[in-house]
Amino acid sequence: MSSQSREQSQSPEDLDPCLSRTLLLLLLLMALTSSLKACLVSSSANGSSVSCHPPAKPPHHLPANTVYLAVEFFNLTQLPADTLQRTPNLQELHLSSNRLEKLSAEFLLPVPGLKVLDLTRNALAQLPPGLFQASAALHTLVLKENCLADLKASWLKGLKALTYLDLSGNHLRMLPAKLLVNLTALQTLDLGDNQLETLPSDLLRGPLCLERLHLEGNRLRALGEDLLAPQPGLHYLFLQNNSLSEVAAGAFRGLRELDMLDLSNNLLSSVPAGLWASLGQPARAMKNGFDISGNPWVCDQNLNDLYHWLVANNDTMFSRKDTLCAGPDTRKGQMLLEVARSQTGLGDTAPHF
Ligand SMILES: *[C@@H]1O[C@H](CO)[C@@H](O)[C@H](O)[C@H]1NC(C)=O
Ligand SMILES: *[C@@H]1O[C@H](CO)[C@@H](O)[C@H](O)[C@H]1NC(C)=O
Ligand SMILES: *[C@@H]1O[C@H](CO)[C@@H](O)[C@H](O)[C@H]1NC(C)=O
Ligand SMILES: *[C@@H]1O[C@H](CO)[C@@H](O)[C@H](O)[C@H]1NC(C)=O
Ligand SMILES: CC(=O)N[C@H]1CO[C@H](CO)[C@@H](O)[C@@H]1O
């Protein structure tokens, strides 16, 4: 059997398909590697989409009808000044994961129809004033994970249609009061993972209907009465991972639409009575949940108002097991919700003060 099969495998009739299979594989491999070295270009009725990632080389020539351009993961420190000169129809530009330090003020002038600009993970420490003077169509601007430390309101001039602004993961310590004053269409603002210690109290005057506000991962210590007042339509509010120890009694007063609130990992030991009145049951269901875990709650009678609110809203409470009392000594380590149940007469055991 074995000698026969060896004989067979050496016969010319069997060598042929074997060789051609190897050749085919080789050709396929060559085609694959060469296609990896070129940008992907696809066309549709709307125009061309060009997508470049290493090991391809950044593109030299772009089709004049390019509507979508991605040049990502190249570590480019700069772009040729005329990059967009011959692509007047461009709608989306994705430049994430390069090392861009600067953009010229004229960079976006040739592309007034641009709707999306993604500059995630670059090295921008500032933007040139006037960058967006012709960007009246831009609705999404992502500047996440750059080196912005000090914003100027004038940088954003011209962004009449902006609905989504992501400034997370920068080095922001302060914000100018009028930063958003003309961004009337803004729906999502992400300021998470910066170094903000305070916010201008009128920061949110400007947008007519903000829906999502990300402030998590900063160094905020207090939340005042005024900040959120101009945004009664807010649906999502993220304040986790700050240093909040004080929240004003009226801080959430206007928020009649809130579906989600994250206050976890702060320094709250108590909150004023009345804070929760406009949130959750019976006013409305905070349907996407709330999280107050990771705070050093002092579970005494000062939390009575919170106890009642918690019991009424227990269905959408996140991280119950991590929402614990840090004091007084007799309650240390107990679950806040259990204490709330016992204090409102709903628990199995009802130790009173
Ligand atoms: C073409 O543009 C229209 C309108 O902007 C859009 O709805 C459609 O999805 C686009 N088609 C492609 C293939 O990008
Ligand atoms: C970009 O830099 C990263 C980190 O230094 C490196 O891992 C990656 O290979 C670089 N990419 C290119 C295309 O040079
Ligand atoms: C807002 O718009 C007004 C009116 O067009 C203009 O005078 C002002 O400079 C703008 N402010 C900012 C910060 O863009
Ligand atoms: C909060 O901070 C912790 C520790 O610094 C981190 O592990 C976690 O991912 C952060 N969570 C959010 C939601 O930012
Ligand atoms: C999920 C959950 O525990 N829901 C409870 C909320 O509180 C009411 C009344 O106290 C209970 O009936 C629910 O089961």
Short mmCIF file of C-alpha atoms and ligand atoms in Angstrom, two decimals:
data_model
loop_
_atom_site.label_atom_id
_atom_site.label_comp_id
_atom_site.label_asym_id
_atom_site.label_seq_id
_atom_site.Cartn_x
_atom_site.Cartn_y
_atom_site.Cartn_z
CA MET A 1 0.00 0.00 0.00
CA SER A 2 2.60 2.53 1.14
CA SER A 3 5.00 1.85 -1.75
CA GLN A 4 2.11 2.10 -4.12
CA SER A 5 1.00 5.46 -2.82
CA ARG A 6 4.57 6.76 -2.91
CA GLU A 7 4.73 5.70 -6.50
CA GLN A 8 1.44 7.38 -7.19
CA SER A 9 2.43 10.64 -5.55
CA GLN A 10 5.52 10.75 -7.75
CA SER A 11 3.65 10.10 -10.94
CA PRO A 12 3.45 13.10 -13.30
CA GLU A 13 -0.38 13.02 -13.30
CA ASP A 14 -0.36 13.88 -9.55
CA LEU A 15 2.46 16.43 -9.63
CA ASP A 16 0.49 18.75 -11.84
CA PRO A 17 -2.47 19.56 -9.57
CA CYS A 18 -0.06 19.77 -6.63
CA LEU A 19 2.15 22.31 -8.37
CA SER A 20 -0.75 24.34 -9.66
CA ARG A 21 -2.24 24.42 -6.17
CA THR A 22 1.04 25.79 -4.79
CA LEU A 23 1.22 28.33 -7.58
CA LEU A 24 -2.34 29.38 -6.94
CA LEU A 25 -1.62 29.85 -3.25
CA LEU A 26 1.47 31.91 -4.07
CA LEU A 27 -0.49 34.10 -6.45
CA LEU A 28 -3.23 34.55 -3.91
CA LEU A 29 -0.69 35.52 -1.26
CA MET A 30 0.92 38.05 -3.61
CA ALA A 31 -2.44 39.53 -4.46
CA LEU A 32 -3.32 39.74 -0.78
CA THR A 33 -0.10 41.47 0.29
CA SER A 34 -0.24 43.93 -2.57
CA SER A 35 -3.86 44.76 -1.78
CA LEU A 36 -2.84 45.31 1.84
CA LYS A 37 -0.27 47.83 0.64
CA ALA A 38 -2.84 49.92 -1.20
CA CYS A 39 -5.65 51.99 0.21
CA LEU A 40 -9.11 50.56 -0.16
CA VAL A 41 -11.17 52.54 -2.61
CA SER A 42 -14.84 51.89 -3.17
CA SER A 43 -17.34 53.80 -5.22
CA SER A 44 -21.03 54.36 -4.84
CA ALA A 45 -23.59 56.69 -6.36
CA ASN A 46 -22.55 59.25 -3.71
CA GLY A 47 -18.85 59.22 -4.59
CA SER A 48 -15.66 57.43 -3.60
CA SER A 49 -14.64 56.18 -0.17
CA VAL A 50 -10.93 55.91 0.53
CA SER A 51 -9.67 53.96 3.53
CA CYS A 52 -5.95 53.82 4.34
CA HIS A 53 -4.33 51.92 7.17
CA PRO A 54 -0.81 50.51 7.51
CA PRO A 55 0.80 48.60 5.89
CA ALA A 56 -0.67 50.62 3.01
CA LYS A 57 0.98 53.98 2.37
CA PRO A 58 -0.90 57.23 2.98
CA PRO A 59 -2.58 58.22 -0.30
CA HIS A 60 -0.98 60.64 -2.75
CA HIS A 61 -3.89 61.15 -5.07
CA LEU A 62 -7.52 61.10 -4.12
CA PRO A 63 -10.40 60.69 -6.53
CA ALA A 64 -11.99 64.12 -7.04
CA ASN A 65 -15.36 62.71 -5.98
CA THR A 66 -14.10 61.43 -2.63
CA VAL A 67 -16.81 61.73 0.04
CA TYR A 68 -15.20 59.60 2.73
CA LEU A 69 -11.52 59.58 3.67
CA ALA A 70 -9.81 57.63 6.44
CA VAL A 71 -6.05 57.92 7.01
CA GLU A 72 -5.50 56.28 10.37
CA PHE A 73 -2.77 54.59 12.46
CA PHE A 74 0.14 56.09 10.48
CA ASN A 75 1.67 58.23 13.26
CA LEU A 76 1.72 61.14 10.80
CA THR A 77 3.01 64.30 12.46
CA GLN A 78 1.64 66.52 9.76
CA LEU A 79 -0.54 66.52 6.71
CA PRO A 80 0.40 68.18 3.45
CA ALA A 81 -1.32 71.60 3.42
CA ASP A 82 -3.15 70.80 0.20
CA THR A 83 -4.45 67.38 1.30
CA LEU A 84 -8.11 68.31 0.77
CA GLN A 85 -7.59 70.74 -2.09
CA ARG A 86 -9.06 68.50 -4.77
CA THR A 87 -11.84 66.78 -2.83
CA PRO A 88 -14.55 69.45 -2.59
CA ASN A 89 -17.31 66.92 -1.85
CA LEU A 90 -15.71 65.41 1.23
CA GLN A 91 -18.23 64.58 3.95
CA GLU A 92 -16.28 62.48 6.42
CA LEU A 93 -12.64 62.75 7.43
CA HIS A 94 -11.11 60.23 9.85
CA LEU A 95 -7.57 60.94 10.98
CA SER A 96 -7.40 59.06 14.27
CA SER A 97 -4.23 57.54 15.70
CA ASN A 98 -1.66 59.76 14.07
CA ARG A 99 0.61 62.24 15.82
CA LEU A 100 -0.77 65.46 14.39
CA GLU A 101 0.43 68.46 16.38
CA LYS A 102 -0.93 71.23 14.23
CA LEU A 103 -3.56 71.97 11.66
CA SER A 104 -3.45 75.00 9.44
CA ALA A 105 -6.27 77.54 9.66
CA GLU A 106 -7.02 76.89 5.98
CA PHE A 107 -7.11 73.11 6.28
CA LEU A 108 -10.90 72.75 6.05
CA LEU A 109 -11.65 75.63 3.69
CA PRO A 110 -11.84 73.40 0.58
CA VAL A 111 -14.42 71.05 2.16
CA PRO A 112 -17.46 73.12 3.26
CA GLY A 113 -19.71 70.04 3.12
CA LEU A 114 -17.71 68.17 5.77
CA LYS A 115 -20.05 66.54 8.30
CA VAL A 116 -17.75 64.36 10.39
CA LEU A 117 -14.20 65.10 11.57
CA ASP A 118 -12.51 62.50 13.75
CA LEU A 119 -9.13 63.46 15.21
CA THR A 120 -9.06 60.89 18.02
CA ARG A 121 -5.61 60.06 19.45
CA ASN A 122 -3.40 62.76 18.01
CA ALA A 123 -1.11 65.31 19.65
CA LEU A 124 -3.06 68.52 19.16
CA ALA A 125 -2.36 71.05 21.92
CA GLN A 126 -4.30 73.78 20.19
CA LEU A 127 -6.41 74.56 17.16
CA PRO A 128 -5.91 77.53 14.88
CA PRO A 129 -8.61 80.20 15.26
CA GLY A 130 -10.75 80.13 12.16
CA LEU A 131 -10.27 76.41 11.50
CA PHE A 132 -14.05 75.95 11.31
CA GLN A 133 -14.98 79.19 9.56
CA ALA A 134 -16.29 77.26 6.56
CA SER A 135 -17.57 74.23 8.51
CA ALA A 136 -21.24 75.13 8.79
CA ALA A 137 -22.24 71.54 7.90
CA LEU A 138 -20.02 69.78 10.47
CA HIS A 139 -22.19 67.84 12.94
CA THR A 140 -19.65 65.57 14.59
CA LEU A 141 -16.29 66.71 15.95
CA VAL A 142 -14.12 64.26 17.86
CA LEU A 143 -10.99 65.60 19.55
CA LYS A 144 -10.74 62.80 22.05
CA GLU A 145 -7.31 61.90 23.47
CA ASN A 146 -5.28 64.84 22.31
CA CYS A 147 -3.21 67.29 24.37
CA LEU A 148 -5.66 70.17 24.68
CA ALA A 149 -5.09 72.01 27.94
CA ASP A 150 -6.61 75.38 27.36
CA LEU A 151 -9.52 75.88 24.98
CA LYS A 152 -10.50 79.15 23.38
CA ALA A 153 -14.14 79.80 22.51
CA SER A 154 -12.97 81.34 19.23
CA TRP A 155 -11.60 78.00 18.04
CA LEU A 156 -15.13 76.67 17.61
CA LYS A 157 -16.46 79.65 15.71
CA GLY A 158 -18.45 78.68 12.64
CA LEU A 159 -19.77 75.33 13.90
CA LYS A 160 -23.46 76.09 13.39
CA ALA A 161 -24.64 72.51 12.93
CA LEU A 162 -22.55 70.75 15.57
CA THR A 163 -24.56 68.12 17.45
CA TYR A 164 -21.71 65.99 18.84
CA LEU A 165 -18.58 67.35 20.51
CA ASP A 166 -16.09 64.98 22.11
CA LEU A 167 -13.24 66.59 24.06
CA SER A 168 -12.64 63.65 26.38
CA GLY A 169 -9.21 62.42 27.39
CA ASN A 170 -7.42 65.75 27.06
CA HIS A 171 -5.68 67.85 29.72
CA LEU A 172 -8.41 70.42 30.26
CA ARG A 173 -8.28 72.17 33.63
CA MET A 174 -10.65 75.04 32.92
CA LEU A 175 -13.14 75.99 30.26
CA PRO A 176 -13.97 79.43 28.92
CA ALA A 177 -17.46 80.62 29.93
CA LYS A 178 -18.65 81.21 26.38
CA LEU A 179 -17.32 77.99 24.90
CA LEU A 180 -20.72 76.68 23.79
CA VAL A 181 -22.57 79.95 23.42
CA ASN A 182 -23.20 79.54 19.68
CA LEU A 183 -23.47 75.75 19.55
CA THR A 184 -27.27 75.79 19.63
CA ALA A 185 -27.70 72.36 18.01
CA LEU A 186 -25.41 70.49 20.42
CA GLN A 187 -26.91 67.24 21.72
CA THR A 188 -23.90 65.39 23.13
CA LEU A 189 -21.02 66.99 25.02
CA ASP A 190 -18.20 64.79 26.26
CA LEU A 191 -15.72 66.39 28.65
CA GLY A 192 -14.85 63.13 30.42
CA ASP A 193 -11.37 62.16 31.58
CA ASN A 194 -9.90 65.61 31.82
CA GLN A 195 -8.62 67.52 34.85
CA LEU A 196 -11.55 69.86 35.36
CA GLU A 197 -11.90 71.11 38.93
CA THR A 198 -14.68 73.60 38.35
CA LEU A 199 -16.94 74.56 35.46
CA PRO A 200 -18.20 78.01 34.53
CA SER A 201 -21.73 78.16 35.96
CA ASP A 202 -23.16 79.33 32.61
CA LEU A 203 -21.26 76.77 30.53
CA LEU A 204 -24.46 75.11 29.32
CA ARG A 205 -26.21 78.26 28.15
CA GLY A 206 -26.15 78.08 24.36
CA PRO A 207 -27.22 74.58 23.37
CA LEU A 208 -30.99 74.49 23.06
CA CYS A 209 -31.43 70.81 23.82
CA LEU A 210 -28.48 68.94 25.25
CA GLU A 211 -29.23 65.24 25.72
CA ARG A 212 -25.99 63.69 26.97
CA LEU A 213 -23.41 65.26 29.24
CA HIS A 214 -20.21 63.43 30.13
CA LEU A 215 -18.22 64.90 33.00
CA GLU A 216 -16.86 61.66 34.43
CA GLY A 217 -13.20 61.18 35.30
CA ASN A 218 -12.49 64.78 36.29
CA ARG A 219 -11.70 66.47 39.60
CA LEU A 220 -15.00 68.19 40.23
CA ARG A 221 -15.60 68.83 43.92
CA ALA A 222 -18.98 70.53 43.91
CA LEU A 223 -22.07 70.71 41.76
CA GLY A 224 -23.88 74.03 42.02
CA GLU A 225 -27.48 75.11 41.47
CA ASP A 226 -26.94 76.75 38.11
CA LEU A 227 -24.90 74.46 35.90
CA LEU A 228 -27.66 72.12 34.72
CA ALA A 229 -30.56 74.58 34.94
CA PRO A 230 -30.43 75.56 31.23
CA GLN A 231 -30.83 71.92 30.11
CA PRO A 232 -34.18 70.53 31.23
CA GLY A 233 -34.11 68.03 28.35
CA LEU A 234 -30.99 66.22 29.55
CA HIS A 235 -31.40 62.44 29.36
CA TYR A 236 -27.98 61.17 30.41
CA LEU A 237 -25.70 62.66 33.05
CA PHE A 238 -22.33 61.13 33.85
CA LEU A 239 -20.51 62.44 36.93
CA GLN A 240 -18.75 59.31 38.14
CA ASN A 241 -15.07 59.28 39.11
CA ASN A 242 -14.87 62.83 40.35
CA SER A 243 -14.27 64.26 43.83
CA LEU A 244 -17.79 65.49 44.45
CA SER A 245 -18.50 65.99 48.11
CA GLU A 246 -21.14 68.68 47.71
CA VAL A 247 -24.22 68.78 45.56
CA ALA A 248 -26.51 71.78 45.91
CA ALA A 249 -30.13 70.99 46.84
CA GLY A 250 -31.37 72.46 43.55
CA ALA A 251 -28.65 71.01 41.30
CA PHE A 252 -31.03 68.59 39.55
CA ARG A 253 -34.15 70.72 39.85
CA GLY A 254 -34.83 71.33 36.18
CA LEU A 255 -34.08 67.78 35.02
CA ARG A 256 -37.49 66.41 34.18
CA GLU A 257 -36.34 64.05 31.44
CA LEU A 258 -33.35 62.38 33.06
CA ASP A 259 -33.16 58.66 32.24
CA MET A 260 -29.75 57.97 33.70
CA LEU A 261 -27.54 59.42 36.43
CA ASP A 262 -24.11 58.18 37.42
CA LEU A 263 -22.66 59.59 40.62
CA SER A 264 -20.52 56.59 41.50
CA ASN A 265 -16.97 56.87 42.83
CA ASN A 266 -17.22 60.31 44.36
CA LEU A 267 -16.81 61.61 47.92
CA LEU A 268 -20.45 62.00 48.84
CA SER A 269 -21.23 61.29 52.49
CA SER A 270 -24.54 63.08 52.48
CA VAL A 271 -26.82 64.99 50.15
CA PRO A 272 -29.31 67.75 50.91
CA ALA A 273 -33.03 67.04 51.23
CA GLY A 274 -34.94 67.86 48.07
CA LEU A 275 -32.12 66.95 45.72
CA TRP A 276 -34.02 63.97 44.26
CA ALA A 277 -37.47 65.56 44.04
CA SER A 278 -37.52 66.02 40.24
CA LEU A 279 -35.83 62.70 39.49
CA GLY A 280 -37.29 59.23 39.31
CA GLN A 281 -40.57 58.10 40.92
CA PRO A 282 -43.13 59.51 41.29
CA ALA A 283 -42.15 62.30 38.88
CA ARG A 284 -40.87 59.94 36.17
CA ALA A 285 -39.10 56.63 35.82
CA MET A 286 -35.36 56.94 35.68
CA LYS A 287 -35.56 54.12 33.23
CA ASN A 288 -31.92 53.60 32.31
CA GLY A 289 -30.80 53.55 35.90
CA PHE A 290 -28.72 55.36 38.45
CA ASP A 291 -25.53 54.59 40.32
CA ILE A 292 -24.47 56.12 43.63
CA SER A 293 -21.99 53.40 44.62
CA GLY A 294 -18.42 53.99 45.71
CA ASN A 295 -19.26 56.96 47.95
CA PRO A 296 -18.56 57.20 51.70
CA TRP A 297 -22.23 57.49 52.66
CA VAL A 298 -22.91 58.31 56.30
CA CYS A 299 -26.16 56.47 56.87
CA ASP A 300 -27.86 58.57 59.51
CA GLN A 301 -31.14 60.50 59.54
CA ASN A 302 -29.69 63.15 57.23
CA LEU A 303 -30.23 60.68 54.41
CA ASN A 304 -33.95 60.20 55.13
CA ASP A 305 -34.93 61.87 51.90
CA LEU A 306 -32.54 59.67 49.92
CA TYR A 307 -33.85 56.54 51.72
CA HIS A 308 -37.40 57.20 50.56
CA TRP A 309 -36.27 57.94 47.05
CA LEU A 310 -34.08 54.81 46.91
CA VAL A 311 -36.88 52.54 47.99
CA ALA A 312 -39.23 54.04 45.42
CA ASN A 313 -36.60 53.69 42.69
CA ASN A 314 -34.86 50.47 43.71
CA ASP A 315 -35.77 48.80 40.41
CA THR A 316 -33.27 50.79 38.39
CA MET A 317 -30.49 51.02 40.96
CA PHE A 318 -27.06 49.81 39.77
CA SER A 319 -24.25 48.42 41.95
CA ARG A 320 -26.39 47.82 45.05
CA LYS A 321 -23.75 45.62 46.64
CA ASP A 322 -21.18 48.38 46.23
CA THR A 323 -23.43 51.07 47.60
CA LEU A 324 -22.41 50.87 51.23
CA CYS A 325 -22.46 52.91 54.38
CA ALA A 326 -19.07 54.19 55.52
CA GLY A 327 -20.58 55.42 58.78
CA PRO A 328 -21.77 55.74 61.47
CA ASP A 329 -19.82 52.87 63.08
CA THR A 330 -22.98 50.84 63.74
CA ARG A 331 -23.84 50.81 60.03
CA LYS A 332 -20.41 50.61 58.51
CA GLY A 333 -20.35 48.14 55.62
CA GLN A 334 -24.14 47.75 55.41
CA MET A 335 -25.87 48.13 52.09
CA LEU A 336 -27.42 51.56 51.76
CA LEU A 337 -30.54 50.06 50.19
CA GLU A 338 -31.06 47.71 53.17
CA VAL A 339 -30.71 50.60 55.57
CA ALA A 340 -33.13 52.59 53.44
CA ARG A 341 -35.66 49.74 53.54
CA SER A 342 -35.41 49.40 57.28
CA GLN A 343 -35.63 53.14 57.83
CA THR A 344 -38.71 53.47 55.67
CA GLY A 345 -40.40 50.53 57.35
CA LEU A 346 -39.94 48.10 54.45
CA GLY A 347 -37.13 45.98 55.86
CA ASP A 348 -37.28 42.63 57.71
CA THR A 349 -35.48 44.10 60.68
CA ALA A 350 -36.12 47.67 61.60
CA PRO A 351 -33.45 49.09 63.84
CA HIS A 352 -34.22 52.74 64.55
CA PHE A 353 -32.01 55.59 65.55
C1 LIG B 1 -25.61 57.99 -0.26
O1 LIG B 1 -26.14 59.17 0.31
C2 LIG B 1 -27.43 59.00 0.85
C3 LIG B 1 -27.95 60.35 1.30
O2 LIG B 1 -26.95 61.07 1.95
C4 LIG B 1 -27.37 57.99 1.99
O3 LIG B 1 -28.65 57.79 2.54
C5 LIG B 1 -26.82 56.68 1.46
O4 LIG B 1 -26.66 55.77 2.53
C6 LIG B 1 -25.50 56.88 0.78
N1 LIG B 1 -25.07 55.65 0.16
C7 LIG B 1 -23.86 55.13 0.33
C8 LIG B 1 -23.59 53.86 -0.37
O5 LIG B 1 -23.00 55.66 1.01
C1 LIG B 2 3.03 54.03 15.41
O1 LIG B 2 3.57 54.07 16.72
C2 LIG B 2 3.27 52.93 17.50
C3 LIG B 2 3.76 53.18 18.90
O2 LIG B 2 5.05 53.69 18.92
C4 LIG B 2 3.90 51.69 16.87
O3 LIG B 2 3.55 50.55 17.62
C5 LIG B 2 3.34 51.54 15.45
O4 LIG B 2 3.96 50.46 14.80
C6 LIG B 2 3.58 52.82 14.66
N1 LIG B 2 2.91 52.68 13.39
C7 LIG B 2 3.48 52.99 12.22
C8 LIG B 2 2.65 52.79 11.02
O5 LIG B 2 4.61 53.43 12.17
C1 LIG B 3 -21.28 83.94 18.73
O1 LIG B 3 -22.04 84.54 17.70
C2 LIG B 3 -22.08 85.95 17.78
C3 LIG B 3 -23.05 86.42 16.71
O2 LIG B 3 -22.75 85.86 15.47
C4 LIG B 3 -20.69 86.50 17.59
O3 LIG B 3 -20.70 87.91 17.70
C5 LIG B 3 -19.78 85.93 18.69
O4 LIG B 3 -18.46 86.33 18.50
C6 LIG B 3 -19.84 84.41 18.70
N1 LIG B 3 -19.10 83.94 19.83
C7 LIG B 3 -18.35 82.85 19.80
C8 LIG B 3 -17.60 82.52 21.02
O5 LIG B 3 -18.29 82.12 18.82
C1 LIG B 4 -13.13 55.14 37.34
O1 LIG B 4 -11.83 55.08 37.88
C2 LIG B 4 -11.39 53.75 38.07
C3 LIG B 4 -10.07 53.79 38.81
O2 LIG B 4 -9.34 54.93 38.55
C4 LIG B 4 -11.26 53.11 36.69
O3 LIG B 4 -10.82 51.77 36.82
C5 LIG B 4 -12.61 53.10 36.03
O4 LIG B 4 -12.53 52.59 34.74
C6 LIG B 4 -13.18 54.49 35.98
N1 LIG B 4 -14.55 54.40 35.52
C7 LIG B 4 -15.08 55.26 34.68
C8 LIG B 4 -16.47 54.97 34.29
O5 LIG B 4 -14.49 56.22 34.24
C1 LIG B 5 -35.45 44.79 41.91
C2 LIG B 5 -36.05 44.97 43.27
O1 LIG B 5 -35.46 44.61 44.27
N1 LIG B 5 -37.22 45.52 43.31
C3 LIG B 5 -37.95 45.72 44.55
C4 LIG B 5 -38.15 47.19 44.82
O2 LIG B 5 -38.92 47.36 46.00
C5 LIG B 5 -40.21 46.80 45.90
C6 LIG B 5 -40.99 47.18 47.17
O3 LIG B 5 -40.11 47.49 48.20
C7 LIG B 5 -40.12 45.31 45.70
O4 LIG B 5 -41.39 44.74 45.55
C8 LIG B 5 -39.28 45.03 44.46
O5 LIG B 5 -39.09 43.64 44.33
#
